Short mmCIF file of C-alpha atoms in Angstrom, two decimals:
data_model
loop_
_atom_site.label_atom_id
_atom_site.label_comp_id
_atom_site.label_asym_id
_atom_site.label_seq_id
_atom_site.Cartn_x
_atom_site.Cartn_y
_atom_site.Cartn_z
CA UNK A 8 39.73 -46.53 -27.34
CA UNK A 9 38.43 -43.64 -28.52
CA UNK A 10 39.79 -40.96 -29.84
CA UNK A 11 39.15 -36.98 -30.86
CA UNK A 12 41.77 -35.62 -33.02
CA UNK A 13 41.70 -31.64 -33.55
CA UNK A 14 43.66 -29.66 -36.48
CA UNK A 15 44.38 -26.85 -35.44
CA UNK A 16 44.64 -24.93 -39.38
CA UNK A 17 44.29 -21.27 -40.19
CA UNK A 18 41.70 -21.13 -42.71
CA UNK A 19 39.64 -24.47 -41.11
CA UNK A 20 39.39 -26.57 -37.98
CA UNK A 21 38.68 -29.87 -38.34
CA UNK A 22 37.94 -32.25 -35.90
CA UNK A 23 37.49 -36.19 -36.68
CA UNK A 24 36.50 -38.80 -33.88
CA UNK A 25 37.72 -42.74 -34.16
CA UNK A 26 37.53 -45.64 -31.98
CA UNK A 27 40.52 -48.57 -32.21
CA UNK A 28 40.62 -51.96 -31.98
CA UNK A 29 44.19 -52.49 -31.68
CA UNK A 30 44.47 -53.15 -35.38
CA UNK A 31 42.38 -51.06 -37.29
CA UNK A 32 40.53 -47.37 -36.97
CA UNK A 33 37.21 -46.70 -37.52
CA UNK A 34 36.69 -43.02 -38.28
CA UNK A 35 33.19 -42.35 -36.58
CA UNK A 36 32.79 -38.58 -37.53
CA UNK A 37 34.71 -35.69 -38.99
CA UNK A 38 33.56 -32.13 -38.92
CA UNK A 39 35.03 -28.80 -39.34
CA UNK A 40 34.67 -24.93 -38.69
CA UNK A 41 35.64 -21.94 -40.54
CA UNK A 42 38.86 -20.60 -38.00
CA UNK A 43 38.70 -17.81 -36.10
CA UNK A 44 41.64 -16.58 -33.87
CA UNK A 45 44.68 -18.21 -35.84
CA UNK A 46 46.30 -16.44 -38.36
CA UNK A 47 49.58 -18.09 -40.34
CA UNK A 48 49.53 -20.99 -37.59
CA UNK A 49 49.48 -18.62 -34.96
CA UNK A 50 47.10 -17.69 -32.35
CA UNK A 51 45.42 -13.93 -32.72
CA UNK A 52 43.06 -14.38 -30.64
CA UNK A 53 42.37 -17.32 -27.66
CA UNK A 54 38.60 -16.22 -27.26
CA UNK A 55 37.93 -16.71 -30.90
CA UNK A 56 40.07 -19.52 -31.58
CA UNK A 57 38.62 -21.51 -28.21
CA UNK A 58 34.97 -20.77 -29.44
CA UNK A 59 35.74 -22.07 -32.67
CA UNK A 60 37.06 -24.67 -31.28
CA UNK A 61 34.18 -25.75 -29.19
CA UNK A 62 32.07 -25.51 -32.01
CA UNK A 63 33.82 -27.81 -34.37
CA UNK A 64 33.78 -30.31 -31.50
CA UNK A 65 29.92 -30.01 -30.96
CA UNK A 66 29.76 -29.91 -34.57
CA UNK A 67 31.44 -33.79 -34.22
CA UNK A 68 29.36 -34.75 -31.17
CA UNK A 69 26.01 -33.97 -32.36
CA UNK A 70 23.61 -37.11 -31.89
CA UNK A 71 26.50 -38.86 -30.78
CA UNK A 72 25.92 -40.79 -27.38
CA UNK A 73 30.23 -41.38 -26.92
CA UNK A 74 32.77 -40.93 -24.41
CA UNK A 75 35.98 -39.69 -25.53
CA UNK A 76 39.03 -41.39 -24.05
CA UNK A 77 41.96 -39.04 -25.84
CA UNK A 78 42.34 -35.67 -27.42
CA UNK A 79 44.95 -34.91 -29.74
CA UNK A 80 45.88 -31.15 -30.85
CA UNK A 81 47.80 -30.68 -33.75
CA UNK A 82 50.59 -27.68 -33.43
CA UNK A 83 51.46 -25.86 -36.69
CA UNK A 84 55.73 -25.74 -37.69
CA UNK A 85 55.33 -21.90 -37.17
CA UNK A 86 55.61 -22.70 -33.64
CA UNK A 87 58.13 -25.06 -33.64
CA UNK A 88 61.66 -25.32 -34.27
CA UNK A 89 64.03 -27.99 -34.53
CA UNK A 90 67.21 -28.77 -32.36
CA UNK A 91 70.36 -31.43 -32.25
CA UNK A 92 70.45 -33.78 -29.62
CA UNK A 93 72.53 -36.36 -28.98
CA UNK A 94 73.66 -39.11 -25.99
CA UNK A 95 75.87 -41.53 -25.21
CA UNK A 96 74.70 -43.69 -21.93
CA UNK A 97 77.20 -46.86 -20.50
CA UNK A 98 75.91 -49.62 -19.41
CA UNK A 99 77.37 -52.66 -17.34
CA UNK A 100 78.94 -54.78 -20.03
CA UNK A 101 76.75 -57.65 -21.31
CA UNK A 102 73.26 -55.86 -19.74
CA UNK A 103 70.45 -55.88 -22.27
CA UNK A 104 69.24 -52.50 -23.47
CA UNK A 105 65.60 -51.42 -21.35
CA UNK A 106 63.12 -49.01 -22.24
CA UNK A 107 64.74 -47.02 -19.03
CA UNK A 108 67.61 -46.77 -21.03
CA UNK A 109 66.31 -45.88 -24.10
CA UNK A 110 64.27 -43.56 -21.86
CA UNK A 111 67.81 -41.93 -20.00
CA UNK A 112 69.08 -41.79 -23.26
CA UNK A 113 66.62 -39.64 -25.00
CA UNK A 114 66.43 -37.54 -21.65
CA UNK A 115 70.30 -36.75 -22.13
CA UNK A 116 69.72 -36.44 -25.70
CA UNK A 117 66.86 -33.21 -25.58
CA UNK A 118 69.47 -31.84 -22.60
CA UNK A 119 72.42 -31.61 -24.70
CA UNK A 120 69.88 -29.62 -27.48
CA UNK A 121 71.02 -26.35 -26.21
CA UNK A 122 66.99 -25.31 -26.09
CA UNK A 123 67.13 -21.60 -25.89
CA UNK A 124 65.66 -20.75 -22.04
CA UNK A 125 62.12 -19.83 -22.98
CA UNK A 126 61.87 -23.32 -25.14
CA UNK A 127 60.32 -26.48 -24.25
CA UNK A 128 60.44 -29.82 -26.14
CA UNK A 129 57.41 -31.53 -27.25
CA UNK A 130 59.23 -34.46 -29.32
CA UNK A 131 62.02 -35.99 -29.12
CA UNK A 132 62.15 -38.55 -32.09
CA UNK A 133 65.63 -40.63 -32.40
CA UNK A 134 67.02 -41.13 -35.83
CA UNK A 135 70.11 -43.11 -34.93
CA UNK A 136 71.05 -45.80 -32.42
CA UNK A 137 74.64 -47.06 -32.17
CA UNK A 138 75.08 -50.21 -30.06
CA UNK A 139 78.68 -50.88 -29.04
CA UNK A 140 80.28 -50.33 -32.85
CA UNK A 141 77.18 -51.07 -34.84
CA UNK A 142 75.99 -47.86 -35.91
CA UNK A 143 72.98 -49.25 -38.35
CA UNK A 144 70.55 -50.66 -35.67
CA UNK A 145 66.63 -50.29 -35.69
CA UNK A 146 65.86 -50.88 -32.40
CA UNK A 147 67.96 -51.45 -29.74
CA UNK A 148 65.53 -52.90 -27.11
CA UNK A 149 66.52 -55.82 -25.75
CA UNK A 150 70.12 -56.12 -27.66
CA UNK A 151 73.40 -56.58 -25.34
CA UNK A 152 75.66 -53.84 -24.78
CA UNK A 153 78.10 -51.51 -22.64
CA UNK A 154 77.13 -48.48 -24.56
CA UNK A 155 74.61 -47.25 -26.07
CA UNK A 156 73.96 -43.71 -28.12
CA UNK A 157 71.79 -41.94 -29.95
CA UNK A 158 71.36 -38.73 -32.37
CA UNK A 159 67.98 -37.36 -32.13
CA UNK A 160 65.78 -34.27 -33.74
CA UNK A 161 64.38 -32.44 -30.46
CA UNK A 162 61.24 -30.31 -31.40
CA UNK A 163 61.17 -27.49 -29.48
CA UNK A 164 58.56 -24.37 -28.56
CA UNK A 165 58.25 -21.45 -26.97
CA UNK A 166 56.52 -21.66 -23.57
CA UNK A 167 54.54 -18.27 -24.04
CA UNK A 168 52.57 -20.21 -27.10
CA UNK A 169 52.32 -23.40 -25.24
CA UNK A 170 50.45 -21.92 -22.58
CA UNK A 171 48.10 -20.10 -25.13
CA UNK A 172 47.54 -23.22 -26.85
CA UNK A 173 46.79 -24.20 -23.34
CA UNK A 174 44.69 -21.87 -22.50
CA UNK A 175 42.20 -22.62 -25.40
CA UNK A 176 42.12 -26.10 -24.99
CA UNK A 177 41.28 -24.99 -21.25
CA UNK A 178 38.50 -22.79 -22.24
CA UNK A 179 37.25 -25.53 -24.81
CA UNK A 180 37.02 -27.80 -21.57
CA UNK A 181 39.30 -30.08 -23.27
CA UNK A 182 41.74 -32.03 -20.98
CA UNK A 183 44.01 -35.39 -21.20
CA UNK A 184 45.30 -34.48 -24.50
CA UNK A 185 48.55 -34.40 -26.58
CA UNK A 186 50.39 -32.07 -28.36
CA UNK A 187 51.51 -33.08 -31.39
CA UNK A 188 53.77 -31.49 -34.34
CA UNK A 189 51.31 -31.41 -37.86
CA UNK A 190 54.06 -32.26 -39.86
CA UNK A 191 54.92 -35.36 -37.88
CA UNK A 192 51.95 -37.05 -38.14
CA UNK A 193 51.44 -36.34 -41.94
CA UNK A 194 54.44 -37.84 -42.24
CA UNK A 195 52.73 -41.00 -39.76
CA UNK A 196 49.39 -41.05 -42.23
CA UNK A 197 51.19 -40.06 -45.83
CA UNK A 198 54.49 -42.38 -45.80
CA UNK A 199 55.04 -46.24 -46.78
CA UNK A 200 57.99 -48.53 -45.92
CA UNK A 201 59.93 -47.48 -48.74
CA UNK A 202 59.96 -43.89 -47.71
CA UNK A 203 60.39 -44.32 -44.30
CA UNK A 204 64.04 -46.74 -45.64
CA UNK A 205 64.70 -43.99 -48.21
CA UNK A 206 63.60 -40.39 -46.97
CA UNK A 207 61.16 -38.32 -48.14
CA UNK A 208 61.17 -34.45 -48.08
CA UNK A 209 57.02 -34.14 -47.10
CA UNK A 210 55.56 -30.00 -47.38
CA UNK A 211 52.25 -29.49 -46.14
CA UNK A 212 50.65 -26.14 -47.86
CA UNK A 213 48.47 -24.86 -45.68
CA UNK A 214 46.11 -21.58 -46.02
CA UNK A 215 48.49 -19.23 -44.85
CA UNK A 216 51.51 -21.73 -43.98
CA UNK A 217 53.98 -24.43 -45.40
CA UNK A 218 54.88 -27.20 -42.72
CA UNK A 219 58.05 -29.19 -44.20
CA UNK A 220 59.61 -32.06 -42.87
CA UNK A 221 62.26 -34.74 -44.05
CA UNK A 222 61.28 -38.31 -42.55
CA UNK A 223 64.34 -40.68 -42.93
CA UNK A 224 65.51 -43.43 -40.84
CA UNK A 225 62.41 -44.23 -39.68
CA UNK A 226 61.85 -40.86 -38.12
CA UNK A 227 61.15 -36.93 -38.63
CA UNK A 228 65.07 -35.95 -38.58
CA UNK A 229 64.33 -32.31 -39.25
CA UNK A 230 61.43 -29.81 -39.89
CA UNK A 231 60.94 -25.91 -40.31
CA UNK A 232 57.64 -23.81 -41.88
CA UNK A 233 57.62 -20.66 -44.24
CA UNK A 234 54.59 -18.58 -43.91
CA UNK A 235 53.27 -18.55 -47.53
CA UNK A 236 50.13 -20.74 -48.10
CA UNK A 237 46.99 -21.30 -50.60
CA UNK A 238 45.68 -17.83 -49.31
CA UNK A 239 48.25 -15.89 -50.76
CA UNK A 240 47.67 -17.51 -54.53
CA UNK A 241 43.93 -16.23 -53.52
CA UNK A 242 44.84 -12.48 -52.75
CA UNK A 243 46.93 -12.48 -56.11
CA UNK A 244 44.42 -13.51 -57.97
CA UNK A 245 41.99 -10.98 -56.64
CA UNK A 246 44.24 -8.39 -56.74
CA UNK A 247 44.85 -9.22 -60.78
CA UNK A 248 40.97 -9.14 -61.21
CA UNK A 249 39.86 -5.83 -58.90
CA UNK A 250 37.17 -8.90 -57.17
CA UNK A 251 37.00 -9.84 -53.72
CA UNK A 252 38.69 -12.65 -51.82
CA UNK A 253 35.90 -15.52 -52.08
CA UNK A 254 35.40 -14.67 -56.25
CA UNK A 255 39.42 -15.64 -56.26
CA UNK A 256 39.29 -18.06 -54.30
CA UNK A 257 36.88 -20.03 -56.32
CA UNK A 258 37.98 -19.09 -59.44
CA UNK A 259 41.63 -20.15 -58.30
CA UNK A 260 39.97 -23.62 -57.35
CA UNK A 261 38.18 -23.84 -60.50
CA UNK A 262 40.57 -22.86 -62.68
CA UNK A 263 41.62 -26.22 -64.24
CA UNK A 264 38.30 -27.01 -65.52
CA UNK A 265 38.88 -24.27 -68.17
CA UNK A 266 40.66 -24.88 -71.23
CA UNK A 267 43.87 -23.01 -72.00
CA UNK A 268 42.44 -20.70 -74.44
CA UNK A 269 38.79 -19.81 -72.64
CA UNK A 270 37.98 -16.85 -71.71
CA UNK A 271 36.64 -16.08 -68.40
CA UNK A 272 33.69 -13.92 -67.50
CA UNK A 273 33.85 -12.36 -63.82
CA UNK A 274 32.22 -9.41 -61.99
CA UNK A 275 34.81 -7.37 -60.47
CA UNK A 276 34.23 -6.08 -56.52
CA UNK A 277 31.61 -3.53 -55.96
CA UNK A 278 29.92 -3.37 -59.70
CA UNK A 279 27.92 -5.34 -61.75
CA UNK A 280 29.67 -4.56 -64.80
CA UNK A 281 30.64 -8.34 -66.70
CA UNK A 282 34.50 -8.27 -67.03
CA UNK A 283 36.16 -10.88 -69.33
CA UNK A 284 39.91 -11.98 -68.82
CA UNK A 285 41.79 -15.29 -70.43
CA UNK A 286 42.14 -18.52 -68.27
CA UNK A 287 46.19 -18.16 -69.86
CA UNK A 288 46.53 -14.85 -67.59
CA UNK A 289 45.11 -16.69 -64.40
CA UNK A 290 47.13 -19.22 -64.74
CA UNK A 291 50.10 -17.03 -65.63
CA UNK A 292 49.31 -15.30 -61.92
CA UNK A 293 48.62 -18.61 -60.15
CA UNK A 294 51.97 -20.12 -62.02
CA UNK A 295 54.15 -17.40 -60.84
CA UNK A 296 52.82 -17.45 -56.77
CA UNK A 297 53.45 -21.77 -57.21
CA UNK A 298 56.85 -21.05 -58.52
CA UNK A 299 57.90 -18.54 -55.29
CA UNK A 300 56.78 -20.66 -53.20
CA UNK A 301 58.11 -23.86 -54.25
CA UNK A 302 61.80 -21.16 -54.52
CA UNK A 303 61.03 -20.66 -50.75
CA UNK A 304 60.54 -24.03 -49.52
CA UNK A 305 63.93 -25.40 -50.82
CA UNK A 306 66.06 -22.60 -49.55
CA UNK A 307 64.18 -23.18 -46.17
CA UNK A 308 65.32 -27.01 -46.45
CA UNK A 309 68.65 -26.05 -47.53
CA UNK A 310 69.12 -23.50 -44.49
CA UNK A 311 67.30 -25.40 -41.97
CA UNK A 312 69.99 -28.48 -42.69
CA UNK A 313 72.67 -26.10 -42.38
CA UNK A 314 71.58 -24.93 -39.22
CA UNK A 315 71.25 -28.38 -37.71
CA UNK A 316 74.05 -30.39 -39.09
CA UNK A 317 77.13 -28.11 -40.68
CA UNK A 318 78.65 -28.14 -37.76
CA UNK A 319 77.76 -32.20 -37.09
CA UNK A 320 78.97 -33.62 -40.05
CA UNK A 321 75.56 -35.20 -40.30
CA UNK A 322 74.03 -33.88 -43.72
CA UNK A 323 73.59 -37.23 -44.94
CA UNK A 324 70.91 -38.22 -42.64
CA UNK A 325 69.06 -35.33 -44.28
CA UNK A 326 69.02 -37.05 -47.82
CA UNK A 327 66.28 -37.52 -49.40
CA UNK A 328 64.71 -39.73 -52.57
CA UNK A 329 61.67 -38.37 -53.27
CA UNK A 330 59.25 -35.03 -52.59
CA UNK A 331 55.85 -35.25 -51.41
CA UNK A 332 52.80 -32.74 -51.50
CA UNK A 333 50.19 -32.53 -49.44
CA UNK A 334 47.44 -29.92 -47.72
CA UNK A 335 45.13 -27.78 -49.30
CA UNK A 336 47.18 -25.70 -51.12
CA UNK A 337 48.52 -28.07 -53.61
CA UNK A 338 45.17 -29.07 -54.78
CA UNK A 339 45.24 -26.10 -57.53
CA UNK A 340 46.61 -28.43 -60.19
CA UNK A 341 49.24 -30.90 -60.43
CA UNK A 342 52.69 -29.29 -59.61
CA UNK A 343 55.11 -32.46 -60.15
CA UNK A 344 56.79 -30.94 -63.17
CA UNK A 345 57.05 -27.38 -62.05
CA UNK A 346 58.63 -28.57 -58.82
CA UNK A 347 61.14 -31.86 -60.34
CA UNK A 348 63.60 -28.76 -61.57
CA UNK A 349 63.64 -27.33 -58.00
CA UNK A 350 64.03 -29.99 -56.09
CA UNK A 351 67.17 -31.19 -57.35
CA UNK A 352 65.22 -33.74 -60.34
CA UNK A 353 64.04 -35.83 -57.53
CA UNK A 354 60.27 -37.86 -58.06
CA UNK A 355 57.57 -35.59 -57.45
CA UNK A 356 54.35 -37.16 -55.70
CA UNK A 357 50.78 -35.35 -55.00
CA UNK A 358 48.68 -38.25 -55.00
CA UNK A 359 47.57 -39.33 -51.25
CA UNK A 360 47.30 -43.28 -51.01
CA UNK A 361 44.83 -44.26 -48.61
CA UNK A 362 46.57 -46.02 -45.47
CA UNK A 363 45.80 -49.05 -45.04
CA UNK A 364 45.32 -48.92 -41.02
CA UNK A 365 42.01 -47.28 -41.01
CA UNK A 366 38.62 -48.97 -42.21
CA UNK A 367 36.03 -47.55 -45.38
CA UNK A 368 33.49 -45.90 -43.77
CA UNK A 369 30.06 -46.92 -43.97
CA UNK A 370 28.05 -44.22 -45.18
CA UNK A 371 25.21 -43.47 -47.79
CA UNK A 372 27.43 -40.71 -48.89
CA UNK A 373 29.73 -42.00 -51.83
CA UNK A 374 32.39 -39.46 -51.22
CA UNK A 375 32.60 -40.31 -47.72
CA UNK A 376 35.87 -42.52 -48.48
CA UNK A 377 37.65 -40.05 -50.71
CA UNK A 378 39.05 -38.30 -46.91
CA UNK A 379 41.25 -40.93 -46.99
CA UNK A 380 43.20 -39.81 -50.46
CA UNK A 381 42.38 -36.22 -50.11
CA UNK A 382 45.56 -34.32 -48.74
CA UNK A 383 43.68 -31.66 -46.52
CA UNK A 384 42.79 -34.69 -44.34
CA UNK A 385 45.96 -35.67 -43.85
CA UNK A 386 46.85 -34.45 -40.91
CA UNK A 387 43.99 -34.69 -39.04
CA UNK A 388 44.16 -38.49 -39.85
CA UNK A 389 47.75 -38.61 -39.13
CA UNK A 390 46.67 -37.52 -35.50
CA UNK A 391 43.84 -40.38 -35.00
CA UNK A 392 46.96 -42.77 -36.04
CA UNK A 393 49.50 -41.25 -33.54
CA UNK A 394 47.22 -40.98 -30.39
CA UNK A 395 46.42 -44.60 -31.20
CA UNK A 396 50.52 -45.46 -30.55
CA UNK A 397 50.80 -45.39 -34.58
CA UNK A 398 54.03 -43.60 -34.37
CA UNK A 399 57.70 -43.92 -34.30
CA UNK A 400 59.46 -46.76 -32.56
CA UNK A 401 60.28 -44.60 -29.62
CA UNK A 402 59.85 -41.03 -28.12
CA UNK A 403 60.35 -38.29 -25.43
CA UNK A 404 56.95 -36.32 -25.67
CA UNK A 405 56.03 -33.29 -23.87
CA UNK A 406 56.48 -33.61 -20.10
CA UNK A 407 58.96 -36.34 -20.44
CA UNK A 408 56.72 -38.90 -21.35
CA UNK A 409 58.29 -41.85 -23.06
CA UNK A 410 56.13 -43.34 -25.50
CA UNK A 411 56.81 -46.73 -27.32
CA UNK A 412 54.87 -47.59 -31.04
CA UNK A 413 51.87 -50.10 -30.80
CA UNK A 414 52.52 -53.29 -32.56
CA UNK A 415 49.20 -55.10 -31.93
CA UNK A 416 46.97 -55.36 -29.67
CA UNK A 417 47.34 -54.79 -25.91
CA UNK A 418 48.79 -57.80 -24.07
CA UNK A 419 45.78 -58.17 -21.37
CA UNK A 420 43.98 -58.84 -24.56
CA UNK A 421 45.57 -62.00 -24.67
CA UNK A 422 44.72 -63.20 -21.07
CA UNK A 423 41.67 -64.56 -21.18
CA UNK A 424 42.74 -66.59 -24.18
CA UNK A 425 45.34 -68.30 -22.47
CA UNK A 426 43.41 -68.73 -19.35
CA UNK A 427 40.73 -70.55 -21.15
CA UNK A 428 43.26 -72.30 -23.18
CA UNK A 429 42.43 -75.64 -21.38
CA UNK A 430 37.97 -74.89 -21.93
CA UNK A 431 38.93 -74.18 -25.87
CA UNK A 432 40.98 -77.28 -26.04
CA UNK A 433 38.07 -79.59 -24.63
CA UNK A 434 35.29 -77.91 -26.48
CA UNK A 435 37.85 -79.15 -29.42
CA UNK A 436 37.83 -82.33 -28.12
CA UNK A 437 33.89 -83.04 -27.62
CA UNK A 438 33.47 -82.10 -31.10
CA UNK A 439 36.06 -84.36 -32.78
CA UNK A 440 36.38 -87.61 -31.89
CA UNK A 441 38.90 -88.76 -34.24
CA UNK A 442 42.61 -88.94 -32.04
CA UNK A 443 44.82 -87.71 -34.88
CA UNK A 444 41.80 -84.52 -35.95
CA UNK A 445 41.95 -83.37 -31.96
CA UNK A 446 45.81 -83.40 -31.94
CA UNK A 447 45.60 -81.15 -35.13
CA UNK A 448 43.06 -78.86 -33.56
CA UNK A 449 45.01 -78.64 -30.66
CA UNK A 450 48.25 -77.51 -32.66
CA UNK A 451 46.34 -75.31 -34.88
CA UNK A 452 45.19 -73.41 -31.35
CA UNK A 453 48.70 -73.05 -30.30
CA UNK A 454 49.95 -71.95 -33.71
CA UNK A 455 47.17 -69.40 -33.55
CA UNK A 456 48.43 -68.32 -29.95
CA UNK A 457 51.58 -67.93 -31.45
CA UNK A 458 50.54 -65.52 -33.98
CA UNK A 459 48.69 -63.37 -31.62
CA UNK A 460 52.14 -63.06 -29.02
CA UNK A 461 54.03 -62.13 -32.32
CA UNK A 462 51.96 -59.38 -33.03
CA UNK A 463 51.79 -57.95 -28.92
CA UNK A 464 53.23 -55.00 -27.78
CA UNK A 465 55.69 -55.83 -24.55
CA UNK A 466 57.82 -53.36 -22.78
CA UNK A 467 60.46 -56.10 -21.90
CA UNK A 468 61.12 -57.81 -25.21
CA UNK A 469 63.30 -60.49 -23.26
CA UNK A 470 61.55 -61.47 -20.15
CA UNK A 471 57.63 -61.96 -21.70
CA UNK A 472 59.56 -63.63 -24.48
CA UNK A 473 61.27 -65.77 -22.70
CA UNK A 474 58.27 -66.96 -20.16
CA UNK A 475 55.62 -67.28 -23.51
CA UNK A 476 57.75 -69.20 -25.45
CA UNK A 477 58.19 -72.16 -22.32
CA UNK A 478 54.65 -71.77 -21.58
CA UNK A 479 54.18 -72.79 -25.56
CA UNK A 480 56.40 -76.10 -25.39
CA UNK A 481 54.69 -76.82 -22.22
CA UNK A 482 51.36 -77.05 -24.49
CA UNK A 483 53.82 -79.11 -26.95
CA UNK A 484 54.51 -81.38 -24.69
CA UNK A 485 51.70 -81.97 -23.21
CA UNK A 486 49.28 -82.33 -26.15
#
């Protein structure tokens, strides 16, 4: 399958197309666009922001002979907000748990959100299942049970800037696409097993805007945005220096490649008079806009779990172990011990680790790779993961659409290789002649069968279970 993935980002849009194998993805081009039309996550203007999009995606295309399958839009926290759901859905006693009732339950869960009128929910990600009295299962597919309930984050927005999202993809000519909360799928690209057991608080800083997020239980249980980004460290500096926006902006990017006691030589705006000014004071300015920021972020955490769960008595799921940074605006220098105070002493992280899912790329260029550990990529790879079914175990997206996480590859992949089962067996047998080598030959071709069904994706756990597993001692038996 493949896939086009678009970030939607104030200062850039990037654009990165992958194909999938069912196991791994192959990034087959990235590109990106200075952005025109959003401003702090939101759209200013849907000409501009619809022509830049176009042109990032010819800027991908170009002497590409492809057809795209997918397109997934990333949607910036400023538009979003997040809601409580919950459900509790009885079953006959003894039935086994379906994906329609994991489906009905989700669909009760986003209806007792209380979503003001003029909101519409693009996820709903469960956090919690309770099945009968056991409150600490994973995934309830398949399990038996009279009852069956859920707690769920419902992430919610505002129809007027769905349809202008809309309404650029429309003008892009983009269609058969999904809509997909950034901070989600960093936390999809960014997070290992550990986290995802533990909880991680995950901020991406943006240009103009902060997505945050807390992933725990295997899912996003809460996220919020505060509209301070890179942009604003930029302005500060200029405004410290009298030089325009672009002078900052590089010298804010530069700025660790000075040592603490250099002085620094700059031209201010509009002369060409040589000012001098010490890398200490830069940093001083820089320091302070980090510190307000990182201030802002954790009262928006703090407020936003207040908002959701006071009431709930649900704080807990909220906890977190660790804080990670990621986006463009925490590039400026290493942050870890500024922000350890603020964040409650917890581990700090702003190193990317590459995830393991997608292959190196094969390129002449030797940076090529370093997209993978480079945190303003995040997110756009995050989206190439979660259009590929790289996502939680189960969600409600946008138009009701239930989607379920992909665990290998498709079962019709598998098909053929049991139909010829019986061809594979006798080409086996013609090239050993030895009784006891074709018996082992013949096992080691089951085992292998085996090992693919493990790794397929069903959406009735019991039933294609059941049937696979007597169509394997069947082969027993017979060889």
């Amino acid at each position: 399958m493949n896939i086009l993935a678009v970030d939607l980002g104030s200062n850039e849009i990037k654009v990165a197309i992958s194909s999938f194998d069912g196991v791994n993805i192959e990034i087959i081009k990235i590109a990106s666009v200075k952005s025109c039309g959003i401003k702090s996550g939101k759209i200013t203007s849907i000409e501009d922001a619809s022509d830049a999009v176009k042109q990032a995606i010819a800027k991908a295309k170009e002497k590409l002979s492809i057809k795209i399958d997918k397109f997934v839009i990333s949607v910036s926290n400023a538009y979003t907000e997040s809601f409580y759901g919950n459900s509790e859905l009885m079953l006959e006693k003894g039935a086994q748990i379906s994906i329609n009732d994991i489906t009905r339950a989700l669909e009760n869960a986003k209806s007792t959100a209380n979503l003001p009128k003029d909101y519409t929910a693009i996820h709903v990600l469960p956090y919690k299942f309770r099945v009968n009295n056991n409150d600490t299962v994973d995934d309830p597919l398949g399990m038996c049970a009279s009852k069956i309930q859920l707690e769920a984050n419902v992430i919610a927005i505002n129809i007027d800037d769905l349809n202008n999202i809309k309404r650029i993809l429309e003008l892009a000519q983009i269609s058969n696409y999904e809509l997909v909360s950034s901070i989600y799928v960093n936390c999809l690209y960014c997070l290992g097993k550990n986290d995802l057991e533990n909880g991680v608080l995950i901020i991406d800083g943006g240009a103009l805007v902060c997505d945050i997020g807390i992933y725990s239980k295997n899912s996003l249980v809460l996220s919020t945005a505060i509209p301070i980004g890179s942009m604003h460290v930029s302005k500060d500096v200029a405004s410290l220096l009298n030089s325009n926006l672009d002078s900052a902006d590089k010298i804010k990017t530069q700025i660790t490649k000075y040592d603490k006691d250099a002085i620094l030589e700059y031209t201010p705006d509009s002369t060409c008079v040589v000012e001098r000014t010490s890398v200490e004071v830069v940093k001083k300015c820089i320091d302070m806009r980090i510190k307000e920021s990182l201030d802002l972020i954790a009262a928006a955490v703090q407020k936003q779990i207040y908002k959701l769960f006071t009431d709930k008595q649900e704080e807990s799921i909220c906890t977190y172990s660790s804080v990670l940074f990621t986006g463009g605006y925490f590039k400026i220098y290493d942050i870890s011990e500024m922000a350890y105070p603020i964040f409650g002493n917890k581990p700090i992280r702003t190193k990317i680790a590459k995830n393991k899912v997608f292959l190196d790329i094969n390129s002449n260029d030797e940076d090529a790779n370093k997209i993978f550990t480079n945190p303003e990529f995040t997110c756009i790879l995050g989206l190439l993961m979660y259009a590929n079914g790289l996502h939680t175990n189960y969600e409600l997206a946008l138009g009701d659409k239930i989607k379920i996480k992909h665990k290998a590859k498709d079962y019709n992949t598998i098909k053929p290789f049991a139909n010829n089962i019986e061809k594979n067996v006798s080409e086996n047998t013609e090239k050993k002649s030895n009784t006891a080598d074709i018996a082992t030959n013949k096992q080691e071709l089951i085992n292998e069968m085996r090992l693919e069904v493990v790794q397929k994706e069903h959406s009735d756990g019991g039933f294609f279970k059941t049937t696979w597993n007597k169509f394997i001692g069947f082969l027993e038996k017979f060889f």
